[in-house]
């Protein structure tokens, strides 16, 4: 009888097909949890909050950049990046509307500015609450702690982002100069005319941003490995979503035919909804990975260790206790569905 310390140790002796099967099981496990956690409903709620908070949030970010003339070029680059990622294929109209909205915010008084700040903070609070539900966190941070964190994100976040963009630009410039001195061409690496390098860099930045979001925002300890998995899912999902949305707007004219010049509003609403859908899906993948790692049972070709069997047995007893106080007995199929364990029959016989 052999035991394995980790799933990665077991994967070293498996064929690629068996590893792919394991990854598929994990994806199904995460998707089921996304549905059970009402992820689509949460995406709808966050879409509504984003509609109310987007302009105030951008107004605060750009106002902070405007206070530092050294970041003027970075502000222009960031504005262009935000607009291009808001609604691919409809960025010109979105840019015009946002510019009008942002100019209007400059005429607000003190009460209006405070209201803008509170609206932006409300969006951050809803994001934290949603991620806490995904990670099964019941204890929230104190009100003062949350306010300080949100305000730090609103004030220091843009400055750190600007410093990061500046540092990245300097590194790219140094790398290009180094290649030139060495007699090598940077074409195809830093001067990618096909846009492949830009897409890869965009996805890498998105993965990093989502990784930090999933690692820091939930009020619990999140392993960087789990956050990276979720960040990759959301980052890759965004690239696929942008490509699909761009193709749809270029080839399907349903909304333009029905709404005419107003088509940008339902298109923007749909884009926001699917964007939150992708973000929350990545969060669920990050949150469910340690649970799947613990309860899925042994990979094909291996035997469970006594410790893993005991852990699953304790989890199973908890499920049976909850069921006895709510809905009564559970069938073996229902237990297997709730525990997502392959060797559930063996554990049931042992109990």
Coordinates of C-alpha atoms in Angstrom, one line a residue:
X1 CA 0.0 0.0 0.0
X2 CA 1.4 3.3 -1.1
X3 CA 0.6 6.8 0.1
X4 CA 1.3 10.2 -1.4
X5 CA 2.2 13.4 0.4
X6 CA 0.7 15.8 -2.1
X7 CA -1.3 15.6 -5.3
X8 CA 1.8 16.9 -7.2
X9 CA 3.8 14.0 -6.0
X10 CA 1.2 11.6 -7.3
X11 CA 1.0 13.5 -10.7
X12 CA 4.6 12.8 -11.4
X13 CA 3.8 9.1 -11.9
X14 CA 0.6 9.7 -13.9
X15 CA 0.1 9.9 -17.6
X16 CA -0.9 13.3 -19.2
X17 CA -4.5 12.0 -19.7
X18 CA -4.9 11.2 -16.0
X19 CA -3.6 14.6 -15.1
X20 CA -6.0 16.3 -17.5
X21 CA -8.8 14.2 -15.9
X22 CA -7.8 15.6 -12.5
X23 CA -7.8 19.2 -13.8
X24 CA -11.2 18.6 -15.3
X25 CA -12.5 17.3 -12.0
X26 CA -11.3 20.5 -10.3
X27 CA -12.9 22.7 -13.0
X28 CA -16.2 20.9 -12.5
X29 CA -15.9 21.2 -8.7
X30 CA -15.3 24.9 -9.0
X31 CA -18.1 25.5 -11.5
X32 CA -20.6 23.6 -9.2
X33 CA -19.5 25.8 -6.4
X34 CA -20.0 28.9 -8.5
X35 CA -23.6 27.9 -9.2
X36 CA -24.3 27.0 -5.6
X37 CA -22.9 30.3 -4.4
X38 CA -25.2 32.1 -6.9
X39 CA -22.3 33.7 -8.7
X40 CA -24.4 35.0 -11.5
X41 CA -26.7 36.8 -9.0
X42 CA -23.6 38.4 -7.3
X43 CA -22.4 39.5 -10.7
X44 CA -25.7 41.2 -11.3
X45 CA -25.5 43.0 -8.0
X46 CA -21.9 44.2 -8.6
X47 CA -22.9 45.3 -12.1
X48 CA -25.5 47.6 -10.6
X49 CA -23.1 49.0 -8.0
X50 CA -20.5 49.5 -10.7
X51 CA -22.9 51.6 -12.8
X52 CA -23.4 53.9 -9.8
X53 CA -19.7 53.9 -8.7
X54 CA -17.7 53.9 -11.9
X55 CA -17.7 57.6 -12.6
X56 CA -17.0 58.6 -9.0
X57 CA -14.2 56.0 -8.8
X58 CA -12.6 57.2 -12.0
X59 CA -13.0 60.8 -11.0
X60 CA -11.1 60.2 -7.7
X61 CA -8.3 58.2 -9.5
X62 CA -7.8 60.8 -12.2
X63 CA -8.0 63.7 -9.7
X64 CA -5.1 62.1 -7.7
X65 CA -3.1 61.7 -10.9
X66 CA -3.8 65.4 -11.8
X67 CA -2.3 66.4 -8.5
X68 CA 1.0 65.0 -9.5
X69 CA 2.2 66.5 -12.9
X70 CA 5.0 63.8 -13.1
X71 CA 2.2 61.2 -13.7
X72 CA 0.5 63.1 -16.5
X73 CA 1.8 60.8 -19.2
X74 CA 0.9 57.8 -17.1
X75 CA -2.6 59.2 -16.5
X76 CA -3.1 59.4 -20.3
X77 CA -1.9 55.8 -20.7
X78 CA -4.1 54.6 -17.9
X79 CA -7.1 56.4 -19.2
X80 CA -6.6 54.8 -22.6
X81 CA -6.1 51.3 -21.1
X82 CA -9.3 51.7 -19.0
X83 CA -11.4 52.8 -21.9
X84 CA -10.1 50.1 -24.2
X85 CA -11.0 47.4 -21.5
X86 CA -14.4 48.8 -20.6
X87 CA -16.2 47.9 -23.8
X88 CA -13.9 46.5 -26.6
X89 CA -15.1 47.7 -30.0
X90 CA -17.2 50.6 -28.5
X91 CA -14.4 52.6 -26.8
X92 CA -14.9 55.8 -28.8
X93 CA -18.5 56.3 -27.6
X94 CA -17.6 55.2 -24.1
X95 CA -14.7 57.7 -24.0
X96 CA -16.9 60.6 -25.1
X97 CA -19.6 59.8 -22.4
X98 CA -17.0 59.3 -19.6
X99 CA -15.2 62.5 -20.5
X100 CA -18.5 64.4 -20.2
X101 CA -19.4 62.8 -16.9
X102 CA -15.9 63.4 -15.5
X103 CA -16.0 67.1 -16.5
X104 CA -19.4 67.4 -14.8
X105 CA -17.9 66.1 -11.5
X106 CA -15.5 69.1 -11.5
X107 CA -18.4 71.4 -10.9
X108 CA -19.6 69.6 -7.8
X109 CA -19.5 71.2 -4.3
X110 CA -18.2 69.8 -1.1
X111 CA -21.3 67.7 -0.5
X112 CA -21.1 66.3 -4.0
X113 CA -17.5 65.4 -3.6
X114 CA -18.2 63.6 -0.3
X115 CA -21.1 61.7 -2.0
X116 CA -18.7 60.7 -4.8
X117 CA -16.3 59.3 -2.3
X118 CA -18.9 57.4 -0.3
X119 CA -20.3 55.9 -3.6
X120 CA -16.8 54.7 -4.5
X121 CA -16.3 53.2 -1.0
X122 CA -19.7 51.5 -1.3
X123 CA -18.5 49.6 -4.4
X124 CA -15.3 48.5 -2.6
X125 CA -17.4 47.3 0.4
X126 CA -19.6 45.3 -1.9
X127 CA -16.6 43.7 -3.6
X128 CA -15.1 42.7 -0.2
X129 CA -18.5 41.3 1.0
X130 CA -18.9 39.2 -2.1
X131 CA -15.4 37.8 -1.9
X132 CA -15.9 37.0 1.8
X133 CA -19.0 35.0 0.9
X134 CA -17.0 33.1 -1.7
X135 CA -14.3 32.2 0.8
X136 CA -16.9 31.3 3.4
X137 CA -15.7 34.1 5.7
X138 CA -18.3 35.0 8.4
X139 CA -16.2 37.5 10.5
X140 CA -15.7 40.8 8.7
X141 CA -13.2 43.5 9.5
X142 CA -14.2 46.3 11.8
X143 CA -15.8 49.4 10.3
X144 CA -12.7 51.6 11.0
X145 CA -10.3 49.1 9.5
X146 CA -12.4 48.7 6.4
X147 CA -12.7 52.5 6.0
X148 CA -8.9 52.9 6.3
X149 CA -8.2 50.1 3.9
X150 CA -10.7 51.5 1.3
X151 CA -9.4 55.0 1.6
X152 CA -5.8 53.8 1.3
X153 CA -6.8 51.9 -1.9
X154 CA -8.5 55.0 -3.3
X155 CA -5.6 57.4 -2.5
X156 CA -2.5 55.3 -2.6
X157 CA -3.6 52.8 -5.2
X158 CA -3.4 55.2 -8.2
X159 CA 0.0 56.4 -7.1
X160 CA 1.4 52.9 -6.7
X161 CA -0.1 52.0 -10.1
X162 CA 1.5 55.0 -11.7
X163 CA 4.9 54.1 -10.1
X164 CA 4.5 50.5 -11.4
X165 CA 3.7 51.6 -14.9
X166 CA 6.7 54.0 -14.9
X167 CA 9.0 51.2 -13.6
X168 CA 7.7 48.8 -16.2
X169 CA 8.3 51.4 -19.0
X170 CA 11.9 52.0 -17.7
X171 CA 12.7 48.3 -17.6
X172 CA 11.4 47.8 -21.1
X173 CA 13.5 50.8 -22.3
X174 CA 16.6 49.4 -20.5
X175 CA 16.0 46.0 -22.1
X176 CA 15.6 47.5 -25.5
X177 CA 18.8 49.5 -25.1
X178 CA 20.7 46.4 -23.9
X179 CA 19.6 44.4 -26.9
X180 CA 20.7 47.2 -29.2
X181 CA 24.1 47.4 -27.5
X182 CA 24.5 43.7 -27.9
X183 CA 23.7 43.9 -31.6
X184 CA 20.4 42.1 -31.3
X185 CA 17.1 43.3 -32.6
X186 CA 14.2 43.9 -30.3
X187 CA 11.7 43.6 -33.1
X188 CA 9.2 40.9 -32.3
X189 CA 9.8 41.2 -28.6
X190 CA 9.3 44.8 -27.6
X191 CA 8.1 46.2 -30.9
X192 CA 5.5 43.6 -31.7
X193 CA 3.5 44.8 -34.8
X194 CA 1.1 41.9 -34.6
X195 CA 0.0 42.9 -31.1
X196 CA 0.7 39.4 -29.7
X197 CA 3.2 40.8 -27.3
X198 CA 0.8 43.5 -26.1
X199 CA -1.9 40.9 -25.6
X200 CA 0.4 38.7 -23.5
X201 CA 1.6 41.7 -21.5
X202 CA -2.0 42.8 -20.9
X203 CA -3.0 39.3 -19.7
X204 CA 0.1 39.1 -17.5
X205 CA -0.9 42.5 -15.8
X206 CA -4.5 41.3 -15.4
X207 CA -3.3 38.0 -13.8
X208 CA -1.1 39.9 -11.3
X209 CA -3.9 42.4 -10.4
X210 CA -6.5 39.6 -9.9
X211 CA -4.0 37.6 -7.9
X212 CA -3.4 40.5 -5.5
X213 CA -7.2 41.1 -5.3
X214 CA -7.9 37.5 -4.3
X215 CA -5.0 37.3 -1.9
X216 CA -5.6 40.6 0.0
X217 CA -9.3 41.5 -0.1
X218 CA -10.9 38.4 1.6
X219 CA -10.7 38.6 5.4
X220 CA -8.8 35.3 5.7
X221 CA -5.5 33.8 4.7
X222 CA -5.3 33.0 1.0
X223 CA -2.3 31.1 -0.3
X224 CA -0.5 32.8 -3.1
X225 CA -0.8 29.6 -5.1
X226 CA -4.6 29.7 -4.9
X227 CA -4.7 33.4 -5.7
X228 CA -2.5 32.8 -8.7
X229 CA -4.8 30.1 -10.0
X230 CA -7.8 32.4 -9.7
X231 CA -5.8 35.3 -11.2
X232 CA -4.9 33.1 -14.2
X233 CA -8.6 32.0 -14.7
X234 CA -9.8 35.6 -14.6
X235 CA -7.0 37.0 -16.7
X236 CA -7.4 34.3 -19.4
X237 CA -11.2 34.7 -19.2
X238 CA -10.9 38.4 -19.8
X239 CA -8.8 37.9 -22.9
X240 CA -11.4 35.5 -24.3
X241 CA -14.2 37.7 -23.3
X242 CA -12.7 40.7 -25.0
X243 CA -12.0 38.8 -28.2
X244 CA -15.6 37.4 -28.2
X245 CA -17.1 40.8 -27.5
X246 CA -15.1 42.5 -30.2
X247 CA -16.2 39.9 -32.7
X248 CA -19.8 40.2 -31.7
X249 CA -19.8 44.0 -32.0
X250 CA -18.1 43.7 -35.4
X251 CA -20.4 41.1 -36.9
X252 CA -23.7 41.3 -35.1
X253 CA -25.8 44.5 -35.2
X254 CA -28.8 43.5 -33.1
X255 CA -28.4 46.3 -30.5
X256 CA -27.4 48.9 -33.0
X257 CA -30.5 48.1 -35.1
X258 CA -32.9 48.3 -32.1
X259 CA -31.4 51.1 -30.0
X260 CA -29.5 53.1 -32.6
X261 CA -27.2 55.7 -31.0
X262 CA -28.3 54.5 -27.5
X263 CA -26.9 51.0 -28.2
X264 CA -23.8 51.8 -26.2
X265 CA -25.7 51.6 -22.9
X266 CA -27.1 48.1 -23.1
X267 CA -23.7 47.0 -24.6
X268 CA -21.9 48.5 -21.7
X269 CA -24.3 46.9 -19.2
X270 CA -23.8 43.5 -20.7
X271 CA -20.0 43.9 -20.7
X272 CA -20.0 44.9 -17.1
X273 CA -22.1 41.9 -16.2
X274 CA -19.8 39.4 -18.0
X275 CA -16.7 41.1 -16.6
X276 CA -17.9 40.5 -13.1
X277 CA -18.9 37.0 -14.1
X278 CA -15.3 36.3 -15.1
X279 CA -13.8 38.0 -12.0
X280 CA -16.1 36.0 -9.6
X281 CA -15.4 32.8 -11.5
X282 CA -11.7 33.3 -10.9
X283 CA -12.4 34.0 -7.2
X284 CA -14.4 30.7 -6.9
X285 CA -11.5 28.8 -8.6
X286 CA -9.1 30.3 -6.1
X287 CA -11.3 29.7 -3.1
X288 CA -12.3 26.1 -4.1
X289 CA -8.8 24.8 -4.9
X290 CA -7.8 24.0 -1.3
X291 CA -11.2 22.4 -0.6
X292 CA -11.0 20.3 -3.8
X293 CA -7.4 19.4 -2.9
X294 CA -8.5 18.0 0.5
X295 CA -11.8 16.3 -0.3
X296 CA -11.4 14.9 -3.9
X297 CA -9.8 11.7 -2.7
X298 CA -6.8 10.0 -4.2
X299 CA -5.7 10.4 -7.8
X300 CA -6.2 7.4 -10.1
X301 CA -3.6 4.7 -9.4
X302 CA -3.0 5.6 -5.8
X303 CA -4.4 4.7 -2.4
X304 CA -5.7 7.2 0.2
X305 CA -3.6 7.8 3.3
X306 CA -5.2 7.2 6.7
X307 CA -5.0 11.0 7.4
X308 CA -6.9 11.9 4.3
X309 CA -9.5 9.2 4.9
X310 CA -10.0 10.5 8.5
X311 CA -10.4 14.1 7.2
X312 CA -13.0 13.2 4.7
X313 CA -14.8 11.1 7.4
X314 CA -15.0 14.0 9.8
X315 CA -16.3 16.2 7.0
X316 CA -18.9 13.6 6.1
X317 CA -20.1 13.4 9.8
X318 CA -20.6 17.1 9.7
X319 CA -22.7 16.9 6.6
X320 CA -24.8 14.1 8.1
X321 CA -25.3 16.0 11.3
X322 CA -26.5 19.1 9.4
X323 CA -28.8 16.9 7.3
X324 CA -30.4 15.3 10.3
X325 CA -31.3 18.6 11.8
X326 CA -32.7 20.0 8.5
X327 CA -34.0 17.6 5.8
X328 CA -33.5 14.1 7.3
X329 CA -31.6 11.3 5.7
X330 CA -29.4 11.6 2.6
X331 CA -28.8 9.0 -0.1
X332 CA -25.3 7.8 -1.0
X333 CA -25.6 9.8 -4.3
X334 CA -26.5 13.0 -2.4
X335 CA -23.6 12.5 0.0
X336 CA -21.2 12.0 -2.9
X337 CA -22.5 15.1 -4.6
X338 CA -22.0 17.2 -1.5
X339 CA -18.6 15.8 -0.6
X340 CA -17.2 15.4 -4.2
X341 CA -15.2 12.4 -3.0
X342 CA -14.5 9.4 -5.3
X343 CA -14.1 6.8 -2.6
X344 CA -17.2 7.7 -0.7
X345 CA -18.5 4.1 -0.5
X346 CA -15.3 3.0 1.3
X347 CA -15.6 5.7 3.9
X348 CA -19.3 5.0 4.4
X349 CA -18.6 1.4 5.1
X350 CA -15.8 2.4 7.5
X351 CA -18.2 4.6 9.4

